[in-house]
Amino acid sequence: MRTTPIVLLPLRNLAAWNPLMQPVQTSEPSRAQLVFDALTQHGAMFFDELRSDVRLLDTELENALGELVSLGLVNADSFAGLWALLAPATRRNSFGRRPRRGGRFIGGMDDAGRWALLRRAESSAVPGTPGPDSLEHVVTLLRRYGVVFWHLLEREPDWLPPWRDLLRVFHRLEARGEIRGGRFVAGLAGEQFALPEVVPLLRTMRNRPTEGSFVAISAVDPLNFAGTLLPGEKVPALPGNRVLYCDGLPVGAVIAGKTRFLVKLDAQSQERVRWHLVQRSFDRMLASPLMTGR
């Protein structure tokens, strides 16, 4: 459950993402199957109702719900259900007793609301033509990056539509005048597309002098391009890892709890990089440029 990918999206776009889910194969009856059958027969149910119906211990029922959630088959009415599945019972109890701003924290299984089967809509797109799912993914990529090209898919999940399918949607949007096609990033082969409002921002960034601006991001952030689109050591996209940028170039990282320097730095600059990584700083250093080996 802790390693299950999580996608946050508007409910109205759920049908565009459902076809990407792989069909679930069940070989033998299990506790999760009992819970699935109960929800299929009775519809949405509260946790105590499920407990009475399937006659499982609380821990067994939580594990069964976690398995169904990780398979994309079941969801809850609130985020409290997801929190309850991820956090140990002792930690949930301690949070429940701790006063929070605006009231008490609600995070137990009894506070998750009802559990129900996730509605799965079949894709109505004609094979070989760009369907609404491809259009939704194209819009998501454009909003996330501003500029999109096939190299970016290296940082995206494998279940995204292939580039050839997305390319047809890009061409269609370009013909409508909704996006721009061209060469926005030098040194990369293949077609590139950008939102119209991004083009003047790119020109401004190209002409802006370096100021030694630091930005630290999580390694799971989509902007972690170290070792892929940008030079330097590749930083695994794992929780706890971090990447530090200086004027848009990766200069340092935290990998498995250890600080790494991605460019050649003097002793004073190394201390600055280490401080910004530890403090998770977004401050701007207006001193001389940090990097000595550009």
Short mmCIF file of C-alpha atoms in Angstrom, two decimals:
data_model
loop_
_atom_site.label_atom_id
_atom_site.label_comp_id
_atom_site.label_asym_id
_atom_site.label_seq_id
_atom_site.Cartn_x
_atom_site.Cartn_y
_atom_site.Cartn_z
CA MET A 1 0.00 0.00 0.00
CA ARG A 2 2.82 2.43 0.83
CA THR A 3 4.35 1.97 -2.64
CA THR A 4 1.07 2.28 -4.54
CA PRO A 5 1.08 5.25 -6.98
CA ILE A 6 -1.51 7.91 -6.12
CA VAL A 7 -3.20 10.11 -8.73
CA LEU A 8 -5.17 13.22 -7.76
CA LEU A 9 -7.60 14.34 -10.45
CA PRO A 10 -11.04 15.91 -10.80
CA LEU A 11 -13.86 13.38 -10.65
CA ARG A 12 -15.14 14.55 -14.03
CA ASN A 13 -11.88 13.31 -15.62
CA LEU A 14 -12.00 9.85 -14.04
CA ALA A 15 -13.36 8.22 -17.20
CA ALA A 16 -10.29 9.38 -19.15
CA TRP A 17 -7.91 7.65 -16.74
CA ASN A 18 -9.85 4.45 -16.05
CA PRO A 19 -8.93 2.73 -19.35
CA LEU A 20 -5.26 2.88 -18.32
CA MET A 21 -5.90 0.54 -15.41
CA GLN A 22 -4.97 -3.07 -16.01
CA PRO A 23 -7.70 -5.69 -15.45
CA VAL A 24 -7.44 -7.42 -12.09
CA GLN A 25 -7.02 -11.19 -12.06
CA THR A 26 -8.09 -13.05 -8.92
CA SER A 27 -7.00 -16.68 -8.61
CA GLU A 28 -8.57 -17.71 -5.28
CA PRO A 29 -11.02 -16.37 -2.67
CA SER A 30 -9.53 -13.97 -0.12
CA ARG A 31 -10.59 -11.46 2.50
CA ALA A 32 -10.42 -8.75 -0.17
CA GLN A 33 -12.78 -10.82 -2.31
CA LEU A 34 -15.23 -11.05 0.59
CA VAL A 35 -15.22 -7.27 0.96
CA PHE A 36 -15.52 -6.81 -2.80
CA ASP A 37 -18.53 -9.16 -2.93
CA ALA A 38 -20.19 -7.36 -0.02
CA LEU A 39 -19.83 -3.97 -1.72
CA THR A 40 -21.07 -5.44 -4.99
CA GLN A 41 -24.16 -6.84 -3.31
CA HIS A 42 -25.06 -4.01 -0.91
CA GLY A 43 -23.45 -0.93 -2.45
CA ALA A 44 -21.64 1.72 -0.42
CA MET A 45 -21.13 0.73 3.22
CA PHE A 46 -19.59 2.24 6.34
CA PHE A 47 -16.68 0.51 8.02
CA ASP A 48 -18.77 -0.85 10.87
CA GLU A 49 -21.34 -2.18 8.39
CA LEU A 50 -18.59 -3.98 6.47
CA ARG A 51 -17.23 -5.39 9.71
CA SER A 52 -20.62 -6.87 10.59
CA ASP A 53 -21.26 -8.20 7.10
CA VAL A 54 -17.93 -9.91 6.32
CA ARG A 55 -17.16 -10.80 9.98
CA LEU A 56 -13.48 -9.85 9.89
CA LEU A 57 -11.25 -8.36 12.52
CA ASP A 58 -10.55 -4.64 12.16
CA THR A 59 -6.95 -5.24 11.05
CA GLU A 60 -8.06 -7.90 8.54
CA LEU A 61 -10.73 -5.59 7.14
CA GLU A 62 -8.27 -2.69 6.88
CA ASN A 63 -5.80 -4.89 4.99
CA ALA A 64 -8.55 -6.08 2.66
CA LEU A 65 -9.66 -2.50 1.94
CA GLY A 66 -6.04 -1.47 1.39
CA GLU A 67 -5.61 -4.26 -1.16
CA LEU A 68 -8.76 -3.21 -3.03
CA VAL A 69 -7.74 0.47 -2.98
CA SER A 70 -4.27 -0.36 -4.33
CA LEU A 71 -5.93 -2.28 -7.18
CA GLY A 72 -8.10 0.72 -8.03
CA LEU A 73 -11.34 -1.08 -7.21
CA VAL A 74 -12.58 0.72 -4.09
CA ASN A 75 -12.60 4.28 -2.79
CA ALA A 76 -13.88 6.16 0.26
CA ASP A 77 -15.87 9.32 0.78
CA SER A 78 -12.93 11.28 2.22
CA PHE A 79 -9.14 11.44 2.50
CA ALA A 80 -9.47 10.16 6.06
CA GLY A 81 -9.83 6.66 4.63
CA LEU A 82 -6.55 6.92 2.72
CA TRP A 83 -4.80 8.36 5.77
CA ALA A 84 -6.15 5.54 7.93
CA LEU A 85 -4.78 2.93 5.53
CA LEU A 86 -1.34 4.54 5.35
CA ALA A 87 -0.77 5.45 8.99
CA PRO A 88 -0.26 2.90 11.80
CA ALA A 89 -3.12 2.60 14.27
CA THR A 90 -1.04 4.07 17.13
CA ARG A 91 -0.19 7.14 15.07
CA ARG A 92 -3.81 7.62 14.00
CA ASN A 93 -4.89 7.56 17.63
CA SER A 94 -2.26 10.11 18.64
CA PHE A 95 -3.32 12.45 15.84
CA GLY A 96 -6.96 12.02 16.81
CA ARG A 97 -6.24 13.27 20.34
CA ARG A 98 -4.06 16.18 19.23
CA PRO A 99 -5.87 19.53 18.83
CA ARG A 100 -5.45 21.13 15.43
CA ARG A 101 -6.24 24.56 14.05
CA GLY A 102 -9.89 24.65 13.10
CA GLY A 103 -10.81 21.56 15.17
CA ARG A 104 -9.67 18.03 15.81
CA PHE A 105 -7.94 15.92 13.17
CA ILE A 106 -10.23 13.22 11.77
CA GLY A 107 -8.22 10.26 10.59
CA GLY A 108 -9.72 6.94 11.74
CA MET A 109 -11.46 4.27 9.71
CA ASP A 110 -14.79 5.21 11.31
CA ASP A 111 -14.32 8.77 10.00
CA ALA A 112 -13.65 7.76 6.40
CA GLY A 113 -17.32 7.73 5.45
CA ARG A 114 -18.63 5.03 3.17
CA TRP A 115 -16.55 2.62 1.12
CA ALA A 116 -17.79 1.84 -2.38
CA LEU A 117 -16.71 0.24 -5.63
CA LEU A 118 -15.02 2.66 -7.99
CA ARG A 119 -17.06 3.24 -11.09
CA ARG A 120 -15.22 2.10 -14.19
CA ALA A 121 -16.26 3.59 -17.53
CA GLU A 122 -15.38 1.89 -20.77
CA SER A 123 -13.55 3.95 -23.36
CA SER A 124 -15.71 4.80 -26.38
CA ALA A 125 -12.85 5.93 -28.59
CA VAL A 126 -12.48 4.29 -31.98
CA PRO A 127 -9.21 2.32 -32.24
CA GLY A 128 -6.55 4.29 -34.10
CA THR A 129 -8.06 7.69 -33.36
CA PRO A 130 -7.15 10.05 -30.49
CA GLY A 131 -9.80 9.63 -27.83
CA PRO A 132 -10.76 11.84 -24.90
CA ASP A 133 -8.23 10.05 -22.70
CA SER A 134 -5.35 11.11 -24.97
CA LEU A 135 -6.67 14.68 -25.05
CA GLU A 136 -6.87 14.78 -21.26
CA HIS A 137 -3.29 13.52 -20.89
CA VAL A 138 -2.03 16.08 -23.43
CA VAL A 139 -3.72 18.89 -21.52
CA THR A 140 -2.26 17.58 -18.26
CA LEU A 141 1.27 17.47 -19.70
CA LEU A 142 0.97 20.97 -21.15
CA ARG A 143 -0.26 22.43 -17.88
CA ARG A 144 2.47 20.64 -15.95
CA TYR A 145 5.47 21.55 -18.09
CA GLY A 146 4.40 24.36 -20.43
CA VAL A 147 6.65 22.86 -23.11
CA VAL A 148 6.23 19.20 -24.10
CA PHE A 149 8.39 16.84 -26.18
CA TRP A 150 8.89 13.11 -26.22
CA HIS A 151 11.93 13.18 -23.90
CA LEU A 152 9.65 14.30 -21.08
CA LEU A 153 7.85 10.95 -21.16
CA GLU A 154 10.93 9.40 -19.54
CA ARG A 155 9.78 11.02 -16.29
CA GLU A 156 6.17 9.94 -16.72
CA PRO A 157 4.47 6.61 -15.91
CA ASP A 158 4.57 3.83 -18.49
CA TRP A 159 0.79 3.66 -18.63
CA LEU A 160 0.51 7.01 -20.44
CA PRO A 161 -0.58 6.72 -24.08
CA PRO A 162 2.39 6.33 -26.44
CA TRP A 163 3.94 9.45 -27.95
CA ARG A 164 2.53 8.65 -31.41
CA ASP A 165 -1.03 8.86 -30.01
CA LEU A 166 -0.31 12.05 -28.10
CA LEU A 167 1.34 13.55 -31.18
CA ARG A 168 -1.91 13.39 -33.15
CA VAL A 169 -3.64 15.39 -30.44
CA PHE A 170 -0.80 17.93 -30.35
CA HIS A 171 -1.08 18.41 -34.13
CA ARG A 172 -4.83 18.87 -33.86
CA LEU A 173 -4.50 21.49 -31.10
CA GLU A 174 -1.77 23.27 -33.07
CA ALA A 175 -3.98 23.42 -36.16
CA ARG A 176 -6.70 25.02 -34.04
CA GLY A 177 -4.24 27.64 -32.81
CA GLU A 178 -4.59 26.54 -29.19
CA ILE A 179 -0.91 25.61 -28.78
CA ARG A 180 2.36 26.48 -30.54
CA GLY A 181 4.75 24.14 -32.30
CA GLY A 182 8.43 24.89 -32.80
CA ARG A 183 11.92 24.54 -31.30
CA PHE A 184 11.76 25.81 -27.75
CA VAL A 185 14.49 23.70 -26.12
CA ALA A 186 17.83 23.52 -27.93
CA GLY A 187 19.71 20.28 -28.36
CA LEU A 188 16.68 17.98 -28.43
CA ALA A 189 15.46 16.14 -31.50
CA GLY A 190 11.80 15.72 -32.34
CA GLU A 191 8.75 17.95 -32.36
CA GLN A 192 8.06 20.31 -29.47
CA PHE A 193 4.86 22.03 -28.41
CA ALA A 194 4.14 24.83 -25.94
CA LEU A 195 1.27 26.82 -24.53
CA PRO A 196 1.04 30.27 -26.18
CA GLU A 197 1.53 32.10 -22.87
CA VAL A 198 4.74 30.17 -22.20
CA VAL A 199 6.62 31.41 -25.29
CA PRO A 200 7.21 35.01 -24.07
CA LEU A 201 8.23 33.64 -20.66
CA LEU A 202 10.89 31.50 -22.34
CA ARG A 203 12.27 34.55 -24.15
CA THR A 204 12.39 36.48 -20.88
CA MET A 205 14.20 33.65 -19.08
CA ARG A 206 16.74 33.35 -21.88
CA ASN A 207 17.71 37.01 -21.60
CA ARG A 208 17.65 37.20 -17.80
CA PRO A 209 21.09 37.35 -16.14
CA THR A 210 22.07 34.71 -13.61
CA GLU A 211 21.47 35.74 -10.00
CA GLY A 212 22.37 32.65 -8.01
CA SER A 213 18.74 31.76 -7.29
CA PHE A 214 18.27 28.53 -5.33
CA VAL A 215 15.22 26.31 -5.53
CA ALA A 216 15.00 22.97 -3.72
CA ILE A 217 12.41 20.42 -4.82
CA SER A 218 11.48 16.87 -3.90
CA ALA A 219 12.95 14.20 -6.16
CA VAL A 220 9.43 12.96 -6.92
CA ASP A 221 8.56 16.36 -8.41
CA PRO A 222 8.06 16.24 -12.20
CA LEU A 223 10.74 18.95 -12.47
CA ASN A 224 13.43 16.52 -11.35
CA PHE A 225 15.33 16.42 -14.65
CA ALA A 226 18.78 15.82 -13.17
CA GLY A 227 20.60 13.16 -15.14
CA THR A 228 17.91 13.02 -17.84
CA LEU A 229 17.28 16.33 -19.62
CA LEU A 230 19.86 18.15 -17.53
CA PRO A 231 23.49 17.20 -16.80
CA GLY A 232 24.59 15.61 -13.57
CA GLU A 233 23.88 12.48 -11.60
CA LYS A 234 20.38 11.05 -11.85
CA VAL A 235 18.42 11.48 -8.64
CA PRO A 236 15.95 8.61 -8.05
CA ALA A 237 12.36 9.79 -7.73
CA LEU A 238 11.91 8.52 -4.17
CA PRO A 239 10.42 10.24 -1.11
CA GLY A 240 13.17 11.78 0.99
CA ASN A 241 15.47 12.53 -1.97
CA ARG A 242 15.84 16.17 -2.94
CA VAL A 243 17.35 18.22 -5.77
CA LEU A 244 18.73 21.75 -5.51
CA TYR A 245 18.75 24.02 -8.55
CA CYS A 246 20.82 27.16 -8.98
CA ASP A 247 19.61 29.35 -11.84
CA GLY A 248 17.85 26.35 -13.33
CA LEU A 249 20.77 23.90 -13.22
CA PRO A 250 21.07 21.03 -10.71
CA VAL A 251 23.97 21.64 -8.32
CA GLY A 252 23.27 19.34 -5.40
CA ALA A 253 21.04 16.57 -4.17
CA VAL A 254 20.16 14.46 -1.18
CA ILE A 255 20.10 10.77 -2.11
CA ALA A 256 19.37 8.16 0.56
CA GLY A 257 20.09 10.73 3.25
CA LYS A 258 23.52 11.70 1.85
CA THR A 259 24.40 15.02 0.22
CA ARG A 260 25.74 14.82 -3.34
CA PHE A 261 27.30 17.68 -5.31
CA LEU A 262 26.35 17.50 -8.97
CA VAL A 263 28.87 20.11 -10.17
CA LYS A 264 32.38 21.15 -9.14
CA LEU A 265 32.17 23.49 -6.13
CA ASP A 266 34.59 25.13 -3.74
CA ALA A 267 34.31 24.56 0.01
CA GLN A 268 32.22 27.68 0.66
CA SER A 269 29.78 26.85 -2.15
CA GLN A 270 29.43 23.28 -0.87
CA GLU A 271 28.35 24.62 2.51
CA ARG A 272 25.75 26.84 0.82
CA VAL A 273 24.38 23.92 -1.15
CA ARG A 274 24.27 21.71 1.95
CA TRP A 275 22.48 24.43 3.92
CA HIS A 276 19.82 24.97 1.25
CA LEU A 277 19.20 21.23 0.96
CA VAL A 278 18.85 20.79 4.72
CA GLN A 279 16.71 23.90 5.17
CA ARG A 280 14.72 23.16 1.99
CA SER A 281 15.33 26.78 1.12
CA PHE A 282 13.71 28.76 -1.65
CA ASP A 283 15.71 31.89 -0.84
CA ARG A 284 17.55 33.88 -3.45
CA MET A 285 21.27 34.40 -2.99
CA LEU A 286 22.24 37.69 -4.60
CA ALA A 287 25.94 37.11 -4.24
CA SER A 288 28.25 36.02 -7.05
CA PRO A 289 27.23 32.89 -8.98
CA LEU A 290 27.75 29.76 -6.93
CA MET A 291 29.07 27.42 -9.56
CA THR A 292 32.74 27.58 -10.43
CA GLY A 293 32.82 25.02 -13.21
CA ARG A 294 30.24 26.26 -15.72
#
